Amino acid sequence: MKKGVIVASFGTSHEDTRKKTIDVIENDIREKFTNSLFFRAWTSNIIRAKLKKTSNLHINNIEEAIEEAIKEGVEDLLVISTHIINGVEHNKVKDTVLSYKNSFEKIRIGNALLESEEDFSYMIKEMDAIYKREENNAYLLMGHGSEHEANKIYEMLRERFVSYGRDDIHIACVEGYPYIEDVLPGLADYKAVHLYPFMIVAGDHAKNDMAGDDESFKTMLEDMGKQVDFELKGLGEYDYVRKLILKHAKEAVYV
């Protein structure tokens, strides 16, 4: 039975972070699924359109990637999502996969990065080892955020950090609660704040909304008199994150 694997990512228009994140994730998956044909899909229509306009580069959406797999004669298809929460983008992938259920002998899809308690425990343990506790220092992670109900994942992650003994690790989102304004009061007593993107790639949001020089997380904290540093390192650059994506791939269920 001919096998295929699709890696579905949000995407990015920033080549520098794509090479360090999405490309590396995809290469890891190629190495693990050597007996499968490989296909890329990006779910952000805005990013796909931008790349088509600026670079004349076409990247398949999830439907196009599945159609390509069909043309290549794939009968057993695995779809791996690199989305962090089971929200709008991940559900876009799931809904499309379900619509093609009868086009394959077998088709399955893996979970988003954070769906189970096991995922939370794993991520928190790994992040605790990376973000070392320092007196009078806090960490602020920038998530994307969404109006989808799955956005509660960010609050749940913060609550579990506190339960784990790491109340110095905070989370604010760009497009969903908690917003930066909701988090700033909790950072008032810290002398310094370290900023990190909680996104697979460190693209526009990380470079501009988090670390930029105009109405960014960084400038808001500096206006409060905080010492601020940041690292433009997407989650996809971390080995432990890529291992979790691979774990979800291996655990993917048939639809």
Coordinates of N, CA and C in Angstrom, one line a residue:
M1 N 0.9 -1.2 0.0 CA 0.0 0.0 0.0 C 0.9 1.2 0.0
K2 N 0.7 2.1 -1.0 CA 1.5 3.3 -1.1 C 1.2 4.3 0.0
K3 N 2.2 4.8 0.7 CA 2.0 5.7 1.9 C 2.5 7.1 1.6
G4 N 1.8 8.0 2.2 CA 2.2 9.4 2.1 C 2.0 10.1 3.4
V5 N 2.8 11.2 3.6 CA 2.7 12.0 4.8 C 2.6 13.5 4.4
I6 N 1.7 14.2 5.0 CA 1.6 15.7 4.8 C 1.9 16.4 6.1
V7 N 2.8 17.3 6.1 CA 3.1 18.2 7.2 C 2.3 19.5 7.0
A8 N 1.3 19.8 7.9 CA 0.5 21.0 7.8 C 1.0 22.0 8.8
S9 N 1.4 23.1 8.3 CA 1.9 24.2 9.2 C 1.1 25.5 8.9
F10 N 1.2 26.4 9.8 CA 0.6 27.7 9.6 C 1.3 28.4 8.4
G11 N 2.6 28.4 8.5 CA 3.5 29.0 7.5 C 4.1 30.3 7.9
T12 N 5.0 30.8 7.1 CA 5.7 32.1 7.5 C 6.2 32.7 6.2
S13 N 6.3 34.0 6.1 CA 6.9 34.7 5.0 C 8.3 35.0 5.3
H14 N 8.8 34.6 6.4 CA 10.2 34.9 6.8 C 11.1 33.7 6.6
E15 N 11.9 33.8 5.6 CA 12.8 32.7 5.2 C 13.8 32.3 6.3
D16 N 14.3 33.3 7.0 CA 15.2 32.9 8.1 C 14.7 32.0 9.1
T17 N 13.5 32.3 9.6 CA 12.9 31.4 10.7 C 12.3 30.2 10.1
R18 N 11.9 30.2 8.8 CA 11.4 29.0 8.2 C 12.4 27.9 8.1
K19 N 13.7 28.3 7.7 CA 14.8 27.4 7.6 C 15.1 26.7 8.9
K20 N 14.9 27.5 10.0 CA 15.3 27.0 11.4 C 14.1 26.2 12.0
T21 N 12.9 26.3 11.5 CA 11.8 25.7 12.2 C 11.0 24.7 11.3
I22 N 10.2 25.3 10.4 CA 9.4 24.4 9.5 C 10.2 23.4 8.7
D23 N 11.3 23.9 8.1 CA 12.2 23.1 7.3 C 12.8 21.9 8.1
V24 N 13.2 22.3 9.4 CA 13.8 21.3 10.2 C 12.8 20.2 10.7
I25 N 11.6 20.7 11.0 CA 10.5 19.8 11.4 C 10.2 18.8 10.2
E26 N 10.1 19.4 9.0 CA 9.8 18.5 7.9 C 10.9 17.5 7.6
N27 N 12.2 18.0 7.8 CA 13.3 17.1 7.6 C 13.3 15.9 8.6
D28 N 13.0 16.2 9.8 CA 12.8 15.2 10.9 C 11.8 14.2 10.5
I29 N 10.7 14.6 10.0 CA 9.6 13.7 9.6 C 10.0 12.9 8.4
R30 N 10.7 13.5 7.4 CA 11.2 12.8 6.3 C 12.1 11.6 6.7
E31 N 12.9 11.9 7.7 CA 13.9 10.9 8.2 C 13.1 9.7 8.9
K32 N 12.0 10.0 9.6 CA 11.3 9.0 10.3 C 10.3 8.2 9.4
F33 N 9.8 8.8 8.4 CA 8.9 8.2 7.5 C 9.5 8.0 6.1
T34 N 10.6 7.3 6.0 CA 11.3 7.2 4.8 C 10.6 6.4 3.7
N35 N 9.6 5.6 4.1 CA 8.8 4.8 3.2 C 7.5 5.5 2.7
S36 N 7.5 6.8 3.0 CA 6.3 7.6 2.6 C 6.6 8.7 1.7
L37 N 5.8 9.0 0.7 CA 5.9 10.2 -0.1 C 5.6 11.5 0.8
F38 N 6.4 12.5 0.6 CA 6.3 13.7 1.5 C 5.6 14.9 0.8
F39 N 4.7 15.5 1.5 CA 3.9 16.7 1.0 C 3.9 17.8 2.0
R40 N 4.0 19.1 1.6 CA 3.9 20.2 2.5 C 2.6 20.9 2.3
A41 N 2.0 21.4 3.4 CA 0.8 22.2 3.3 C 0.9 23.3 4.3
W42 N 0.5 24.5 3.9 CA 0.4 25.7 4.8 C -1.0 26.1 4.9
T43 N -1.5 26.4 6.1 CA -2.9 26.7 6.2 C -3.2 28.2 6.1
S44 N -2.2 29.1 6.3 CA -2.5 30.5 6.2 C -2.6 31.0 4.8
N45 N -3.8 31.4 4.4 CA -4.0 31.9 3.0 C -3.3 33.2 2.8
I46 N -3.3 34.0 3.9 CA -2.6 35.3 3.8 C -1.1 35.2 3.4
I47 N -0.5 34.3 4.2 CA 1.0 34.0 3.9 C 1.2 33.4 2.6
R48 N 0.4 32.5 2.2 CA 0.5 31.8 0.9 C 0.4 32.8 -0.2
A49 N -0.6 33.7 -0.1 CA -0.9 34.8 -1.1 C 0.3 35.7 -1.2
K50 N 0.9 36.1 0.0 CA 2.0 37.0 0.0 C 3.2 36.4 -0.7
L51 N 3.5 35.2 -0.4 CA 4.7 34.5 -1.1 C 4.5 34.4 -2.6
K52 N 3.2 34.2 -3.0 CA 2.9 34.1 -4.4 C 3.1 35.4 -5.1
K53 N 2.8 36.5 -4.4 CA 2.9 37.8 -5.0 C 4.3 38.3 -5.0
T54 N 5.0 38.1 -3.9 CA 6.4 38.6 -3.7 C 7.5 37.8 -4.3
S55 N 7.3 36.4 -4.3 CA 8.3 35.5 -4.8 C 7.9 34.6 -5.9
N56 N 6.6 34.7 -6.3 CA 6.0 33.8 -7.3 C 6.2 32.4 -6.8
L57 N 6.0 32.2 -5.5 CA 6.2 30.9 -4.9 C 4.8 30.3 -4.5
H58 N 4.4 29.2 -5.0 CA 3.1 28.6 -4.6 C 3.3 27.5 -3.6
I59 N 2.6 27.6 -2.5 CA 2.7 26.5 -1.5 C 1.3 26.0 -1.3
N60 N 1.1 24.7 -1.4 CA -0.2 24.1 -1.3 C -0.9 24.4 0.0
N61 N -2.2 24.6 0.0 CA -3.0 24.5 1.2 C -3.3 23.0 1.5
I62 N -4.0 22.7 2.5 CA -4.2 21.3 2.9 C -5.0 20.5 1.8
E63 N -6.0 21.2 1.2 CA -6.8 20.5 0.2 C -5.9 20.2 -1.0
E64 N -5.1 21.1 -1.4 CA -4.2 20.9 -2.6 C -3.2 19.8 -2.3
A65 N -2.7 19.8 -1.1 CA -1.7 18.8 -0.7 C -2.3 17.4 -0.8
I66 N -3.6 17.3 -0.3 CA -4.3 16.0 -0.3 C -4.5 15.6 -1.8
E67 N -5.0 16.5 -2.6 CA -5.2 16.2 -4.0 C -3.9 15.7 -4.7
E68 N -2.8 16.3 -4.3 CA -1.5 15.9 -4.9 C -1.2 14.5 -4.5
A69 N -1.5 14.2 -3.2 CA -1.2 12.8 -2.7 C -2.1 11.8 -3.5
I70 N -3.3 12.2 -3.8 CA -4.2 11.3 -4.5 C -3.7 11.1 -5.9
K71 N -3.2 12.1 -6.6 CA -2.6 12.0 -7.9 C -1.4 11.1 -7.9
E72 N -0.6 11.1 -6.8 CA 0.6 10.3 -6.7 C 0.2 8.8 -6.3
G73 N -1.1 8.5 -6.2 CA -1.5 7.2 -5.9 C -1.4 6.7 -4.4
V74 N -1.3 7.7 -3.5 CA -1.2 7.4 -2.1 C -2.5 6.7 -1.6
E75 N -2.4 5.7 -0.9 CA -3.6 5.0 -0.4 C -3.7 5.1 1.1
D76 N -2.5 5.2 1.8 CA -2.4 5.3 3.3 C -1.8 6.7 3.6
L77 N -2.6 7.6 4.1 CA -2.1 9.0 4.3 C -2.1 9.4 5.7
L78 N -1.0 9.9 6.2 CA -0.8 10.5 7.5 C -0.7 12.0 7.4
V79 N -1.5 12.7 8.2 CA -1.4 14.2 8.2 C -0.9 14.6 9.6
I80 N 0.2 15.4 9.6 CA 0.8 15.8 10.8 C 0.6 17.3 10.9
S81 N 0.1 17.8 12.0 CA -0.1 19.2 12.2 C 1.0 19.8 13.2
T82 N 1.5 20.9 12.8 CA 2.4 21.6 13.7 C 1.8 22.8 14.4
H83 N 0.4 22.9 14.4 CA -0.3 23.9 15.1 C -0.2 23.7 16.6
I84 N -0.2 24.7 17.4 CA 0.0 24.6 18.8 C -1.3 24.2 19.5
I85 N -2.4 24.8 19.1 CA -3.7 24.5 19.8 C -4.6 23.9 18.8
N86 N -5.6 23.3 19.3 CA -6.7 22.7 18.5 C -7.7 23.7 18.2
G87 N -7.3 24.8 17.5 CA -8.1 25.9 17.2 C -8.5 26.0 15.7
V88 N -8.6 27.2 15.2 CA -9.2 27.5 13.9 C -8.3 26.8 12.8
E89 N -7.0 26.9 12.9 CA -6.1 26.4 11.8 C -6.0 24.9 11.9
H90 N -5.9 24.3 13.1 CA -5.9 22.9 13.2 C -7.2 22.2 12.8
N91 N -8.3 22.9 13.1 CA -9.6 22.4 12.7 C -9.8 22.5 11.2
K92 N -9.2 23.5 10.6 CA -9.2 23.6 9.1 C -8.6 22.3 8.5
V93 N -7.5 21.9 9.1 CA -6.8 20.6 8.6 C -7.7 19.4 8.9
K94 N -8.3 19.3 10.1 CA -9.1 18.1 10.5 C -10.3 18.0 9.6
D95 N -11.0 19.2 9.4 CA -12.2 19.2 8.6 C -11.9 18.7 7.1
T96 N -10.8 19.2 6.6 CA -10.5 18.8 5.2 C -10.1 17.4 5.2
V97 N -9.4 16.9 6.1 CA -9.0 15.4 6.2 C -10.3 14.6 6.2
L98 N -11.2 15.0 7.0 CA -12.5 14.2 7.1 C -13.3 14.2 5.8
S99 N -13.2 15.3 5.1 CA -13.9 15.4 3.8 C -13.3 14.5 2.8
Y100 N -12.1 14.0 3.0 CA -11.4 13.1 2.0 C -11.3 11.7 2.6
K101 N -12.1 11.4 3.6 CA -12.1 10.1 4.2 C -12.2 8.9 3.3
N102 N -13.1 9.1 2.3 CA -13.4 8.0 1.3 C -12.5 8.0 0.1
S103 N -11.5 8.9 0.1 CA -10.6 8.9 -1.0 C -9.3 8.1 -0.8
F104 N -9.2 7.5 0.4 CA -8.0 6.7 0.8 C -8.5 5.4 1.4
E105 N -7.6 4.4 1.4 CA -7.8 3.2 2.1 C -7.7 3.5 3.6
K106 N -6.7 4.3 3.9 CA -6.5 4.7 5.3 C -6.1 6.2 5.3
I107 N -6.6 6.9 6.3 CA -6.2 8.3 6.5 C -6.2 8.6 8.0
R108 N -5.2 9.3 8.5 CA -5.2 9.6 9.9 C -4.5 11.0 10.1
I109 N -4.8 11.5 11.3 CA -4.3 12.9 11.6 C -3.8 12.9 13.0
G110 N -2.7 13.6 13.2 CA -2.1 13.7 14.6 C -2.7 14.9 15.3
N111 N -2.5 15.0 16.6 CA -3.0 16.1 17.5 C -2.2 17.3 17.3
A112 N -2.8 18.5 17.7 CA -2.0 19.7 17.8 C -1.0 19.5 18.9
L113 N -0.1 20.5 19.0 CA 1.0 20.4 20.0 C 0.5 20.2 21.4
L114 N -0.5 21.0 21.8 CA -1.0 21.0 23.2 C -2.4 20.6 23.2
E115 N -2.7 19.3 23.5 CA -4.1 18.9 23.6 C -4.3 18.1 24.9
S116 N -3.4 17.3 25.3 CA -3.6 16.4 26.5 C -2.8 16.9 27.7
E117 N -3.2 16.3 28.8 CA -2.4 16.6 30.1 C -1.0 16.1 30.0
E118 N -0.8 15.1 29.2 CA 0.5 14.5 29.0 C 1.4 15.6 28.2
D119 N 0.7 16.2 27.3 CA 1.4 17.3 26.5 C 1.8 18.4 27.4
F120 N 0.9 18.9 28.3 CA 1.2 19.9 29.2 C 2.4 19.6 30.1
S121 N 2.3 18.4 30.7 CA 3.4 18.0 31.6 C 4.7 17.9 30.9
Y122 N 4.8 17.4 29.7 CA 6.0 17.3 29.0 C 6.6 18.7 28.7
M123 N 5.7 19.5 28.1 CA 6.2 20.9 27.7 C 6.7 21.7 28.9
I124 N 5.9 21.6 30.0 CA 6.3 22.4 31.2 C 7.6 21.9 31.8
K125 N 7.8 20.6 31.8 CA 9.1 20.1 32.4 C 10.3 20.5 31.5
E126 N 10.1 20.5 30.2 CA 11.2 20.9 29.3 C 11.4 22.4 29.4
M127 N 10.4 23.2 29.5 CA 10.5 24.7 29.5 C 11.1 25.1 30.9
D128 N 10.8 24.4 31.9 CA 11.3 24.7 33.2 C 12.8 24.5 33.2
A129 N 13.3 23.6 32.4 CA 14.8 23.4 32.3 C 15.5 24.5 31.5
I130 N 14.8 25.0 30.6 CA 15.3 26.1 29.7 C 15.3 27.4 30.3
Y131 N 14.1 27.8 30.9 CA 13.9 29.1 31.5 C 14.3 29.0 33.0
K132 N 15.5 29.3 33.3 CA 16.0 29.2 34.6 C 15.4 30.3 35.5
R133 N 15.0 29.9 36.7 CA 14.5 30.9 37.7 C 15.6 31.8 38.1
E134 N 15.4 33.1 38.1 CA 16.3 34.1 38.6 C 15.6 35.1 39.5
E135 N 16.2 35.5 40.5 CA 15.6 36.4 41.4 C 15.3 37.7 40.7
N136 N 14.0 38.2 40.9 CA 13.6 39.5 40.4 C 13.4 39.5 38.8
N137 N 13.5 38.3 38.3 CA 13.3 38.1 36.8 C 12.1 37.3 36.5
A138 N 11.4 37.7 35.4 CA 10.3 37.0 34.9 C 10.5 36.6 33.4
Y139 N 9.7 35.6 33.0 CA 9.6 35.3 31.6 C 8.2 35.6 31.0
L140 N 8.2 36.1 29.9 CA 6.9 36.4 29.2 C 7.0 35.7 27.8
L141 N 6.1 34.8 27.7 CA 6.0 34.1 26.4 C 4.8 34.7 25.5
M142 N 5.1 34.9 24.3 CA 4.1 35.4 23.4 C 3.5 34.3 22.6
G143 N 2.1 34.1 22.8 CA 1.4 33.2 22.0 C 0.6 34.0 20.9
H144 N 0.1 33.2 19.9 CA -0.6 33.9 18.8 C -2.0 34.3 19.3
G145 N -2.7 33.4 19.9 CA -4.1 33.7 20.4 C -5.1 33.5 19.3
S146 N -6.4 33.3 19.7 CA -7.5 33.1 18.8 C -8.8 33.3 19.5
E147 N -9.8 33.6 18.7 CA -11.2 33.7 19.2 C -11.8 32.3 19.4
H148 N -11.2 31.3 19.0 CA -11.7 29.9 19.1 C -11.6 29.5 20.6
E149 N -12.5 28.6 21.0 CA -12.6 28.2 22.4 C -11.3 27.5 22.9
A150 N -10.5 27.0 21.9 CA -9.3 26.3 22.3 C -8.3 27.3 22.8
N151 N -8.5 28.6 22.7 CA -7.6 29.6 23.2 C -7.4 29.5 24.7
K152 N -8.3 28.8 25.4 CA -8.2 28.6 26.8 C -6.9 27.9 27.2
I153 N -6.3 27.2 26.2 CA -5.0 26.5 26.4 C -4.0 27.4 27.0
Y154 N -3.9 28.6 26.6 CA -2.9 29.5 27.1 C -3.1 29.8 28.6
E155 N -4.3 30.0 29.0 CA -4.6 30.2 30.4 C -4.3 28.9 31.2
M156 N -4.6 27.8 30.6 CA -4.4 26.5 31.3 C -2.9 26.3 31.4
L157 N -2.1 26.6 30.4 CA -0.7 26.5 30.5 C -0.1 27.3 31.6
R158 N -0.5 28.6 31.7 CA -0.1 29.5 32.8 C -0.4 28.9 34.1
E159 N -1.7 28.4 34.3 CA -2.1 27.8 35.6 C -1.2 26.6 36.0
R160 N -0.8 25.8 35.0 CA 0.0 24.7 35.3 C 1.5 25.1 35.6
F161 N 1.9 26.2 35.0 CA 3.2 26.7 35.4 C 3.2 27.1 36.8
V162 N 2.2 27.8 37.2 CA 2.1 28.2 38.6 C 2.0 27.0 39.6
S163 N 1.2 26.0 39.2 CA 1.1 24.8 40.0 C 2.5 24.1 40.1
Y164 N 3.3 24.2 39.1 CA 4.6 23.6 39.0 C 5.6 24.3 39.8
G165 N 5.2 25.5 40.3 CA 6.2 26.3 41.1 C 6.9 27.4 40.2
R166 N 6.4 27.6 39.0 CA 7.0 28.6 38.2 C 6.0 29.8 37.9
D167 N 5.6 30.5 38.9 CA 4.7 31.6 38.7 C 5.5 32.8 38.1
D168 N 6.8 32.7 37.8 CA 7.5 33.7 37.1 C 7.4 33.6 35.6
I169 N 6.8 32.6 35.1 CA 6.6 32.4 33.7 C 5.1 32.8 33.3
H170 N 5.0 33.8 32.5 CA 3.7 34.4 32.1 C 3.5 34.2 30.6
I171 N 2.2 34.3 30.2 CA 1.9 34.2 28.8 C 0.9 35.3 28.4
A172 N 1.2 35.9 27.3 CA 0.3 36.9 26.7 C 0.2 36.6 25.2
C173 N -1.0 36.9 24.7 CA -1.2 36.6 23.2 C -1.4 37.9 22.4
V174 N -1.2 37.8 21.1 CA -1.4 38.9 20.2 C -2.8 39.1 19.8
E175 N -3.5 37.9 19.6 CA -4.9 38.0 19.0 C -5.8 37.2 19.9
G176 N -5.7 37.2 21.2 CA -6.6 36.5 22.1 C -6.2 36.7 23.5
Y177 N -7.1 36.4 24.4 CA -6.9 36.5 25.9 C -5.9 35.4 26.3
P178 N -5.0 35.7 27.3 CA -4.8 37.1 27.9 C -3.9 38.0 27.0
Y179 N -4.4 39.2 26.8 CA -3.6 40.2 26.1 C -2.5 40.7 26.9
I180 N -1.6 41.4 26.4 CA -0.4 42.0 27.1 C -0.9 42.9 28.2
E181 N -2.0 43.6 28.0 CA -2.5 44.5 29.0 C -3.0 43.8 30.2
D182 N -3.5 42.5 30.0 CA -3.9 41.7 31.1 C -2.8 41.2 32.0
V183 N -1.6 41.1 31.4 CA -0.5 40.4 32.0 C 0.5 41.4 32.7
L184 N 0.5 42.7 32.2 CA 1.5 43.7 32.7 C 1.4 43.9 34.2
P185 N 0.2 43.9 34.8 CA 0.1 44.1 36.3 C 0.9 43.0 37.0
G186 N 0.8 41.8 36.5 CA 1.5 40.7 37.2 C 3.0 40.8 37.1
L187 N 3.5 41.6 36.2 CA 5.0 41.8 36.0 C 5.5 43.0 36.7
A188 N 4.7 43.7 37.4 CA 5.0 45.0 38.0 C 6.2 44.9 39.0
D189 N 6.3 43.8 39.7 CA 7.3 43.7 40.8 C 8.6 43.1 40.4
Y190 N 8.7 42.8 39.1 CA 9.9 42.2 38.6 C 10.9 43.3 38.1
K191 N 12.1 43.1 38.2 CA 13.1 44.0 37.7 C 13.4 43.8 36.3
A192 N 13.4 42.6 35.8 CA 13.8 42.3 34.4 C 12.8 41.2 33.9
V193 N 12.6 41.3 32.6 CA 11.7 40.4 31.9 C 12.3 39.9 30.6
H194 N 12.3 38.6 30.5 CA 12.9 37.9 29.3 C 11.7 37.5 28.4
L195 N 11.8 37.9 27.1 CA 10.7 37.7 26.1 C 11.1 36.5 25.2
Y196 N 10.1 35.6 25.0 CA 10.3 34.5 24.1 C 9.0 34.3 23.3
P197 N 9.1 34.0 22.0 CA 7.9 33.6 21.3 C 7.4 32.2 21.6
F198 N 6.1 32.0 21.9 CA 5.5 30.7 22.0 C 4.8 30.4 20.8
M199 N 5.5 30.3 19.7 CA 5.0 30.1 18.4 C 6.0 29.2 17.6
I200 N 5.5 28.4 16.7 CA 6.5 27.5 16.0 C 7.6 28.3 15.3
V201 N 7.2 29.4 14.7 CA 8.2 30.2 14.0 C 8.3 31.6 14.7
A202 N 9.5 32.2 14.5 CA 9.7 33.6 15.1 C 9.6 34.5 13.9
G203 N 8.4 34.8 13.4 CA 8.2 35.7 12.3 C 7.7 37.1 12.6
D204 N 6.7 37.5 11.9 CA 6.2 38.9 12.1 C 5.9 39.3 13.5
H205 N 5.1 38.4 14.2 CA 4.6 38.7 15.5 C 5.8 38.8 16.5
A206 N 6.7 37.9 16.4 CA 7.9 37.9 17.3 C 8.8 39.1 17.0
K207 N 9.0 39.3 15.8 CA 10.0 40.4 15.4 C 9.4 41.8 15.7
N208 N 8.1 41.9 15.5 CA 7.5 43.3 15.6 C 6.6 43.4 16.8
D209 N 5.6 42.6 17.0 CA 4.7 42.7 18.2 C 5.4 42.4 19.5
M210 N 6.4 41.5 19.5 CA 7.1 41.1 20.7 C 8.3 42.0 20.9
A211 N 9.2 42.1 19.9 CA 10.5 42.7 20.1 C 10.7 43.9 19.3
G212 N 9.7 44.4 18.7 CA 9.9 45.7 17.9 C 10.1 46.9 18.7
D213 N 10.2 48.0 18.0 CA 10.5 49.3 18.7 C 9.3 50.2 18.7
D214 N 8.1 49.7 18.3 CA 6.9 50.5 18.3 C 5.7 49.8 18.8
E215 N 5.3 50.2 20.0 CA 4.1 49.6 20.7 C 4.2 48.0 20.8
S216 N 5.3 47.6 21.1 CA 5.6 46.1 21.3 C 5.6 45.7 22.7
F217 N 5.6 44.4 23.0 CA 5.7 43.9 24.4 C 7.0 44.6 25.0
K218 N 8.1 44.6 24.2 CA 9.3 45.1 24.7 C 9.2 46.6 25.1
T219 N 8.6 47.4 24.3 CA 8.6 48.8 24.6 C 7.6 49.1 25.7
M220 N 6.5 48.3 25.8 CA 5.6 48.5 27.0 C 6.3 48.2 28.3
L221 N 7.1 47.1 28.3 CA 7.8 46.8 29.5 C 8.9 47.8 29.8
E222 N 9.5 48.3 28.8 CA 10.6 49.3 29.0 C 10.0 50.6 29.6
D223 N 8.8 50.9 29.1 CA 8.1 52.1 29.6 C 7.7 51.9 31.1
M224 N 7.7 50.7 31.6 CA 7.4 50.4 33.0 C 8.7 50.4 33.8
G225 N 9.8 50.6 33.1 CA 11.1 50.7 33.8 C 11.8 49.3 33.9
K226 N 11.4 48.4 33.1 CA 11.9 47.0 33.2 C 13.2 46.9 32.3
Q227 N 14.1 46.1 32.8 CA 15.2 45.6 31.9 C 14.6 44.5 31.0
V228 N 14.7 44.6 29.7 CA 14.1 43.7 28.8 C 15.1 43.1 27.9
D229 N 15.1 41.8 27.7 CA 15.8 41.1 26.6 C 14.9 40.1 26.0
F230 N 15.3 39.7 24.8 CA 14.5 38.8 24.1 C 15.3 37.8 23.2
E231 N 14.7 36.7 22.8 CA 15.3 35.8 21.9 C 14.3 35.4 20.8
L232 N 14.7 35.6 19.6 CA 13.8 35.3 18.4 C 14.1 33.9 18.0
K233 N 13.5 33.0 18.8 CA 13.7 31.6 18.6 C 12.3 30.9 18.6
G234 N 11.9 30.4 17.5 CA 10.6 29.8 17.4 C 10.6 28.4 18.1
L235 N 9.5 27.9 18.5 CA 9.4 26.6 19.2 C 9.9 25.5 18.3
G236 N 9.8 25.7 16.9 CA 10.3 24.7 16.0 C 11.8 24.5 16.0
E237 N 12.5 25.4 16.7 CA 14.0 25.2 16.8 C 14.4 24.3 17.9
Y238 N 13.4 24.0 18.8 CA 13.8 23.2 20.0 C 13.5 21.7 19.7
D239 N 14.5 20.9 20.0 CA 14.5 19.5 19.8 C 13.3 18.9 20.5
Y240 N 13.0 19.3 21.7 CA 11.9 18.7 22.5 C 10.6 18.9 21.9
V241 N 10.4 20.1 21.2 CA 9.1 20.4 20.5 C 9.0 19.4 19.3
R242 N 10.0 19.3 18.6 CA 10.0 18.4 17.4 C 9.7 17.0 17.8
K243 N 10.3 16.6 18.9 CA 10.0 15.2 19.4 C 8.6 15.0 19.7
L244 N 7.9 16.0 20.3 CA 6.5 15.9 20.6 C 5.7 15.8 19.3
I245 N 6.0 16.6 18.3 CA 5.3 16.5 17.0 C 5.4 15.1 16.5
L246 N 6.6 14.6 16.5 CA 6.8 13.2 16.0 C 6.0 12.2 16.9
K247 N 6.0 12.4 18.2 CA 5.2 11.5 19.0 C 3.7 11.5 18.6
H248 N 3.2 12.7 18.4 CA 1.8 12.8 17.9 C 1.6 12.2 16.5
A249 N 2.6 12.2 15.7 CA 2.5 11.6 14.4 C 2.4 10.1 14.6
K250 N 3.2 9.5 15.5 CA 3.2 8.1 15.7 C 1.8 7.6 16.4
E251 N 1.2 8.6 17.1 CA 0.0 8.3 17.8 C -1.3 8.6 17.0
A252 N -1.1 9.1 15.8 CA -2.2 9.6 15.0 C -3.3 8.5 14.8
V253 N -4.5 9.0 14.8 CA -5.6 8.0 14.8 C -6.3 8.1 13.4
Y254 N -6.8 7.0 13.0 CA -7.5 6.9 11.7 C -8.9 7.5 11.8
V255 N -9.3 8.2 10.8 CA -10.6 8.9 10.8 C -11.6 8.1 10.0

